[in-house]
Amino acid sequence: MFIALESLLNGGIDEIEVDTSFDFSKVEFDGVFPFTTPVRLKGKIVNRAGIATISATADFVYEAYCDRCAAKAKRSYSVPIEHTLVSELNNEDDSDDYIVVENMRLDIERLTLEDIFLFLPSKFLCRDDCKGVCSKCGTNLNESSCSCKKDIDPRFEALLSMLDE
């Protein structure tokens, strides 16, 4: 989805409201298709004193397998989308600070997806305090405890034998 910014960047209007949804259900990330519901983007693009900025929030539900316990989980996220928009760069060193809008059209769908991918954690957890699974028996420690004994560090076995005497 493209948004025409010519009248905004040339001073014809001061603001463009953004309220749309994107279907990213066919987008694969980390081996899964995590966007089972549409991503909602709400905010505005404003021109203040000749500087155009986008300030919006992308709300979505992310569904994937937990990296610790392997349970399927859903988590809701709100990603801030904040950028300064320019029609051209005078200095190539500034390319990380600004979004160049070619032909006065902003690809808002691509920008939203890129910001979501940059925002997502490197490890997806079903919940912040996920305990994972037992490395011996495979029990999900969030659901129950196991009776496995912890391995003893071989460097301390001699000390442990002294306690048994």
Coordinates of N, CA and C in Angstrom, one line a residue:
M1 N 0.8 -1.2 0.0 CA 0.0 0.0 0.0 C 0.9 1.2 0.0
F2 N 0.6 2.1 -0.9 CA 1.4 3.3 -1.1 C 0.6 4.5 -0.6
I3 N 1.2 5.5 0.0 CA 0.6 6.7 0.4 C 1.3 7.8 -0.4
A4 N 0.5 8.6 -1.1 CA 1.0 9.7 -1.8 C 1.3 10.9 -0.9
L5 N 2.6 11.4 -0.9 CA 3.0 12.4 0.0 C 3.3 13.7 -0.6
E6 N 3.1 13.9 -1.9 CA 3.5 15.1 -2.6 C 2.9 16.3 -2.0
S7 N 1.5 16.3 -1.7 CA 0.9 17.5 -1.2 C 1.4 17.8 0.3
L8 N 1.8 16.7 1.0 CA 2.3 16.9 2.4 C 3.7 17.5 2.3
L9 N 4.6 16.9 1.5 CA 6.0 17.3 1.4 C 6.1 18.7 0.8
N10 N 5.1 19.1 -0.1 CA 5.2 20.4 -0.7 C 4.4 21.5 0.0
G11 N 3.9 21.1 1.2 CA 3.2 22.1 2.0 C 1.7 22.3 1.8
G12 N 1.1 21.6 0.9 CA -0.3 21.7 0.6 C -1.2 21.3 1.7
I13 N -0.8 20.3 2.5 CA -1.6 19.9 3.6 C -0.6 19.6 4.8
D14 N -1.1 19.6 6.0 CA -0.2 19.5 7.2 C -0.2 18.1 7.7
E15 N -1.2 17.2 7.4 CA -1.3 16.0 8.1 C -2.1 15.0 7.3
I16 N -1.7 13.7 7.4 CA -2.4 12.6 6.7 C -2.6 11.5 7.8
E17 N -3.9 11.2 8.0 CA -4.3 10.2 9.0 C -4.0 8.8 8.4
V18 N -3.5 7.9 9.2 CA -3.3 6.5 8.8 C -4.1 5.6 9.7
D19 N -5.0 4.8 9.1 CA -5.7 3.8 9.9 C -6.1 2.7 8.9
T20 N -5.2 1.7 8.9 CA -5.4 0.6 8.0 C -5.0 -0.7 8.6
S21 N -5.2 -1.8 7.9 CA -4.8 -3.1 8.3 C -4.1 -3.8 7.2
F22 N -3.2 -4.7 7.5 CA -2.4 -5.4 6.5 C -2.5 -6.9 6.8
D23 N -2.6 -7.7 5.8 CA -2.7 -9.1 5.9 C -1.3 -9.7 5.6
F24 N -0.6 -10.1 6.7 CA 0.8 -10.6 6.5 C 0.7 -12.2 6.8
S25 N -0.4 -12.8 6.6 CA -0.6 -14.2 6.9 C 0.3 -15.1 6.0
K26 N 0.7 -14.6 4.8 CA 1.6 -15.4 4.0 C 3.1 -15.1 4.2
V27 N 3.4 -14.2 5.1 CA 4.8 -13.9 5.4 C 5.4 -14.9 6.4
E28 N 6.5 -15.5 6.0 CA 7.2 -16.5 6.8 C 8.3 -15.8 7.6
F29 N 8.4 -16.1 8.9 CA 9.4 -15.5 9.8 C 9.8 -16.6 10.7
D30 N 11.1 -16.9 10.7 CA 11.7 -17.9 11.6 C 11.1 -19.3 11.5
G31 N 10.7 -19.6 10.2 CA 10.2 -20.9 9.9 C 8.7 -21.1 10.1
V32 N 8.0 -20.1 10.5 CA 6.5 -20.2 10.8 C 5.8 -19.0 10.1
F33 N 4.5 -19.1 10.0 CA 3.7 -18.0 9.5 C 3.0 -17.4 10.7
P34 N 3.6 -16.4 11.4 CA 3.1 -16.0 12.7 C 2.0 -15.0 12.8
F35 N 1.6 -14.4 11.6 CA 0.6 -13.4 11.6 C -0.7 -14.0 11.2
T36 N -1.5 -14.5 12.2 CA -2.8 -15.2 11.9 C -3.9 -14.2 11.8
T37 N -3.7 -13.0 12.3 CA -4.8 -12.0 12.2 C -4.1 -10.8 11.6
P38 N -4.9 -9.9 11.0 CA -4.4 -8.7 10.4 C -3.6 -7.8 11.4
V39 N -2.6 -7.1 10.8 CA -1.8 -6.1 11.6 C -2.5 -4.8 11.4
R40 N -2.8 -4.1 12.5 CA -3.5 -2.8 12.4 C -2.5 -1.7 12.6
L41 N -2.5 -0.7 11.7 CA -1.6 0.4 11.8 C -2.5 1.7 12.0
K42 N -2.2 2.4 13.0 CA -2.9 3.7 13.3 C -2.0 4.8 13.7
G43 N -2.1 5.9 13.1 CA -1.3 7.0 13.4 C -1.4 8.2 12.4
K44 N -0.4 8.9 12.2 CA -0.4 10.0 11.3 C 0.9 10.4 10.7
I45 N 0.9 11.0 9.6 CA 2.1 11.6 9.0 C 1.9 13.1 9.0
V46 N 2.8 13.8 9.6 CA 2.7 15.2 9.7 C 3.8 16.0 9.1
N47 N 3.6 17.2 8.7 CA 4.6 18.1 8.2 C 4.7 19.3 9.1
R48 N 5.7 19.4 9.9 CA 5.9 20.6 10.8 C 7.2 21.3 10.4
A49 N 7.1 22.5 10.0 CA 8.2 23.3 9.6 C 9.0 22.7 8.5
G50 N 8.4 22.0 7.6 CA 9.1 21.4 6.4 C 9.7 20.1 6.7
I51 N 9.4 19.5 7.9 CA 10.0 18.2 8.3 C 8.8 17.2 8.4
A52 N 8.8 16.2 7.5 CA 7.7 15.2 7.6 C 8.1 14.1 8.4
T53 N 7.2 13.7 9.3 CA 7.4 12.5 10.2 C 6.2 11.6 10.2
I54 N 6.5 10.3 10.4 CA 5.4 9.4 10.6 C 5.5 9.0 12.1
S55 N 4.3 9.0 12.7 CA 4.2 8.5 14.1 C 2.9 7.7 14.2
A56 N 3.2 6.3 14.3 CA 2.1 5.4 14.3 C 2.4 4.2 15.2
T57 N 1.4 3.4 15.4 CA 1.6 2.1 16.2 C 1.0 1.0 15.4
A58 N 1.7 -0.1 15.3 CA 1.3 -1.3 14.7 C 0.9 -2.3 15.8
D59 N -0.4 -2.7 15.8 CA -0.8 -3.7 16.8 C -1.1 -5.0 16.1
F60 N -0.6 -6.1 16.7 CA -0.8 -7.4 16.1 C -0.6 -8.5 17.1
V61 N -1.1 -9.7 16.7 CA -0.9 -10.9 17.5 C 0.1 -11.8 16.8
Y62 N 1.1 -12.2 17.5 CA 2.2 -13.1 17.0 C 2.0 -14.5 17.5
E63 N 1.9 -15.5 16.6 CA 1.7 -16.8 17.1 C 2.8 -17.7 16.5
A64 N 3.5 -18.4 17.5 CA 4.6 -19.2 17.1 C 4.9 -20.2 18.2
Y65 N 5.9 -21.0 18.1 CA 6.3 -22.0 19.1 C 7.4 -21.3 20.0
C66 N 7.2 -21.5 21.3 CA 8.1 -21.0 22.3 C 9.5 -21.6 22.1
D67 N 10.5 -20.8 22.2 CA 11.9 -21.2 22.0 C 12.4 -22.0 23.3
R68 N 11.7 -22.0 24.4 CA 12.1 -22.7 25.6 C 11.4 -24.0 25.8
C69 N 10.0 -23.9 25.7 CA 9.2 -25.1 26.0 C 8.5 -25.7 24.8
A70 N 8.7 -25.1 23.6 CA 8.1 -25.6 22.4 C 6.6 -25.6 22.3
A71 N 5.9 -25.0 23.2 CA 4.5 -24.9 23.2 C 4.0 -23.8 22.2
K72 N 2.9 -24.0 21.6 CA 2.4 -23.0 20.7 C 1.8 -21.9 21.5
A73 N 2.2 -20.6 21.2 CA 1.7 -19.5 22.0 C 1.4 -18.3 21.2
K74 N 0.5 -17.4 21.7 CA 0.2 -16.2 21.1 C 0.6 -15.0 22.0
R75 N 1.1 -14.0 21.5 CA 1.4 -12.8 22.3 C 1.0 -11.6 21.5
S76 N 0.5 -10.6 22.1 CA 0.1 -9.3 21.5 C 1.2 -8.3 21.6
Y77 N 1.5 -7.6 20.6 CA 2.5 -6.6 20.5 C 2.0 -5.3 20.0
S78 N 2.6 -4.2 20.4 CA 2.4 -2.8 19.9 C 3.7 -2.3 19.5
V79 N 3.9 -2.1 18.2 CA 5.2 -1.6 17.7 C 5.1 -0.2 17.3
P80 N 6.0 0.7 17.9 CA 6.0 2.1 17.5 C 6.7 2.2 16.1
I81 N 6.0 3.0 15.2 CA 6.6 3.3 13.9 C 6.9 4.8 13.9
E82 N 8.1 5.2 14.0 CA 8.5 6.6 14.1 C 9.7 6.8 13.2
H83 N 9.5 7.6 12.2 CA 10.5 7.9 11.2 C 10.4 9.4 10.7
T84 N 11.5 9.9 10.2 CA 11.5 11.2 9.5 C 11.6 10.8 8.0
L85 N 10.7 11.5 7.2 CA 10.6 11.2 5.8 C 11.2 12.3 5.0
V86 N 12.0 12.0 4.0 CA 12.6 13.0 3.1 C 12.4 12.5 1.6
S87 N 12.4 13.5 0.7 CA 12.3 13.1 -0.7 C 13.7 12.8 -1.3
E88 N 14.7 13.3 -0.7 CA 16.1 13.0 -1.2 C 17.1 13.3 0.0
L89 N 18.3 12.7 -0.1 CA 19.3 12.9 0.8 C 20.4 13.7 0.2
N90 N 20.9 14.7 1.0 CA 22.0 15.5 0.5 C 23.3 14.9 0.9
N91 N 23.3 14.1 2.0 CA 24.5 13.5 2.5 C 24.2 12.0 2.7
E92 N 24.9 11.2 2.1 CA 24.7 9.7 2.1 C 24.9 9.2 3.5
D93 N 25.7 9.9 4.4 CA 25.9 9.4 5.8 C 24.7 9.4 6.6
D94 N 23.6 10.2 6.2 CA 22.4 10.3 6.9 C 21.4 9.2 6.5
S95 N 21.8 8.2 5.7 CA 20.8 7.2 5.2 C 20.2 6.4 6.3
D96 N 20.8 6.3 7.5 CA 20.2 5.5 8.6 C 19.2 6.4 9.4
D97 N 19.3 7.7 9.3 CA 18.4 8.5 10.1 C 17.1 8.9 9.4
Y98 N 17.0 8.7 8.1 CA 15.8 9.1 7.3 C 15.3 8.0 6.4
I99 N 14.0 8.1 6.1 CA 13.4 7.2 5.1 C 13.2 8.1 3.9
V100 N 13.9 7.6 2.8 CA 13.8 8.3 1.5 C 12.5 7.9 0.8
V101 N 11.6 8.8 0.5 CA 10.4 8.5 -0.2 C 10.6 8.8 -1.6
E102 N 10.7 7.7 -2.4 CA 11.0 7.9 -3.9 C 9.6 8.2 -4.6
N103 N 9.7 9.1 -5.5 CA 8.5 9.5 -6.3 C 7.4 10.0 -5.4
M104 N 7.7 10.5 -4.2 CA 6.7 11.1 -3.3 C 5.6 10.1 -2.9
R105 N 6.0 8.8 -2.9 CA 5.1 7.7 -2.5 C 5.7 6.8 -1.4
L106 N 5.1 6.7 -0.3 CA 5.6 5.9 0.8 C 5.0 4.5 0.8
D107 N 5.8 3.5 0.8 CA 5.3 2.1 0.9 C 5.1 1.8 2.4
I108 N 3.9 2.1 2.9 CA 3.7 2.0 4.3 C 3.6 0.5 4.7
E109 N 3.2 -0.4 3.9 CA 3.1 -1.8 4.2 C 4.5 -2.4 4.4
R110 N 5.4 -2.1 3.5 CA 6.8 -2.6 3.7 C 7.5 -2.0 4.9
L111 N 7.3 -0.7 5.1 CA 7.9 0.0 6.3 C 7.4 -0.7 7.6
T112 N 6.1 -0.9 7.6 CA 5.5 -1.5 8.8 C 6.1 -2.9 9.1
L113 N 6.2 -3.8 8.0 CA 6.7 -5.1 8.2 C 8.2 -5.1 8.6
E114 N 8.9 -4.2 8.1 CA 10.4 -4.1 8.4 C 10.5 -3.7 9.9
D115 N 9.7 -2.7 10.3 CA 9.8 -2.3 11.7 C 9.3 -3.4 12.7
I116 N 8.3 -4.2 12.3 CA 7.9 -5.3 13.1 C 9.0 -6.3 13.3
F117 N 9.7 -6.6 12.2 CA 10.8 -7.6 12.3 C 11.9 -7.1 13.1
L118 N 12.2 -5.8 13.0 CA 13.3 -5.3 13.9 C 12.9 -5.2 15.3
F119 N 11.6 -5.1 15.6 CA 11.1 -5.0 17.0 C 11.1 -6.4 17.7
L120 N 10.7 -7.4 17.0 CA 10.5 -8.7 17.6 C 11.7 -9.2 18.3
P121 N 11.5 -9.9 19.5 CA 12.7 -10.4 20.2 C 13.4 -11.6 19.4
S122 N 14.6 -11.8 19.7 CA 15.4 -12.8 19.0 C 14.9 -14.2 19.5
K123 N 14.4 -14.3 20.7 CA 13.9 -15.5 21.2 C 12.4 -15.3 21.6
F124 N 11.5 -16.1 21.0 CA 10.1 -15.9 21.3 C 9.7 -16.8 22.4
L125 N 9.2 -16.3 23.5 CA 8.8 -17.0 24.7 C 7.3 -17.0 24.8
C126 N 6.7 -18.1 25.3 CA 5.2 -18.1 25.5 C 4.8 -17.1 26.6
R127 N 5.7 -16.9 27.6 CA 5.6 -15.9 28.6 C 6.9 -15.6 29.2
D128 N 7.0 -14.4 29.8 CA 8.3 -14.0 30.3 C 9.0 -14.9 31.3
D129 N 8.3 -15.6 32.1 CA 8.9 -16.5 33.1 C 8.8 -18.0 32.7
C130 N 8.9 -18.3 31.4 CA 8.9 -19.6 30.9 C 10.0 -20.4 31.5
K131 N 9.7 -21.6 32.0 CA 10.8 -22.4 32.7 C 11.4 -23.4 31.7
G132 N 10.8 -23.6 30.5 CA 11.3 -24.5 29.5 C 11.0 -26.0 29.8
V133 N 11.8 -26.9 29.3 CA 11.6 -28.3 29.5 C 12.8 -28.9 30.2
C134 N 12.6 -30.0 30.9 CA 13.6 -30.8 31.6 C 14.5 -31.4 30.5
S135 N 15.8 -31.2 30.6 CA 16.8 -31.7 29.6 C 16.9 -33.2 29.6
K136 N 16.4 -33.9 30.7 CA 16.5 -35.3 30.8 C 15.2 -36.0 30.3
C137 N 14.1 -35.6 30.9 CA 12.9 -36.4 30.6 C 12.0 -35.6 29.6
G138 N 12.2 -34.3 29.4 CA 11.4 -33.6 28.4 C 10.1 -33.0 29.0
T139 N 9.9 -33.1 30.3 CA 8.7 -32.6 30.9 C 8.6 -31.0 30.8
N140 N 7.5 -30.5 30.4 CA 7.3 -29.1 30.3 C 7.2 -28.6 31.8
L141 N 8.2 -27.8 32.2 CA 8.3 -27.4 33.6 C 7.3 -26.3 33.9
N142 N 6.6 -25.7 32.9 CA 5.5 -24.8 33.2 C 4.3 -25.5 33.7
E143 N 4.1 -26.7 33.2 CA 2.9 -27.5 33.6 C 3.1 -28.4 34.8
S144 N 4.2 -28.9 35.0 CA 4.5 -29.8 36.1 C 6.0 -29.9 36.4
S145 N 6.3 -30.4 37.5 CA 7.7 -30.6 37.9 C 8.1 -32.1 37.6
C146 N 9.4 -32.3 37.5 CA 9.8 -33.7 37.2 C 10.6 -34.2 38.4
S147 N 10.9 -35.5 38.5 CA 11.6 -36.0 39.6 C 13.1 -36.4 39.2
C148 N 13.5 -35.8 38.1 CA 14.9 -36.0 37.7 C 15.9 -35.4 38.7
K149 N 17.0 -36.1 38.9 CA 18.0 -35.5 39.8 C 19.0 -34.7 38.9
K150 N 19.5 -33.6 39.5 CA 20.4 -32.8 38.7 C 21.7 -33.5 38.6
D151 N 22.4 -33.3 37.5 CA 23.8 -33.8 37.4 C 24.7 -33.2 38.3
I152 N 25.6 -34.0 38.8 CA 26.7 -33.4 39.8 C 27.9 -33.1 38.9
D153 N 28.4 -32.0 39.2 CA 29.6 -31.6 38.5 C 30.7 -32.5 38.9
P154 N 31.4 -33.2 37.9 CA 32.4 -34.2 38.2 C 33.6 -33.6 39.1
R155 N 33.8 -32.3 39.1 CA 34.8 -31.7 39.9 C 34.5 -31.8 41.4
F156 N 33.2 -31.9 41.7 CA 32.8 -32.0 43.1 C 32.4 -33.4 43.6
E157 N 32.6 -34.4 42.8 CA 32.2 -35.8 43.2 C 33.1 -36.2 44.4
A158 N 34.3 -35.8 44.4 CA 35.2 -36.2 45.6 C 34.7 -35.6 46.9
L159 N 34.2 -34.4 46.8 CA 33.7 -33.7 48.0 C 32.4 -34.4 48.4
L160 N 31.6 -34.8 47.5 CA 30.3 -35.4 47.8 C 30.5 -36.8 48.5
S161 N 31.6 -37.5 48.0 CA 31.9 -38.8 48.6 C 32.3 -38.6 50.1
M162 N 32.9 -37.5 50.4 CA 33.3 -37.2 51.8 C 32.0 -37.0 52.7
L163 N 31.0 -36.5 52.1 CA 29.7 -36.3 52.9 C 29.0 -37.6 53.2
D164 N 29.2 -38.6 52.3 CA 28.6 -39.9 52.5 C 29.2 -40.7 53.5
E165 N 30.5 -40.5 53.9 CA 31.2 -41.3 54.9 C 30.7 -41.1 56.3

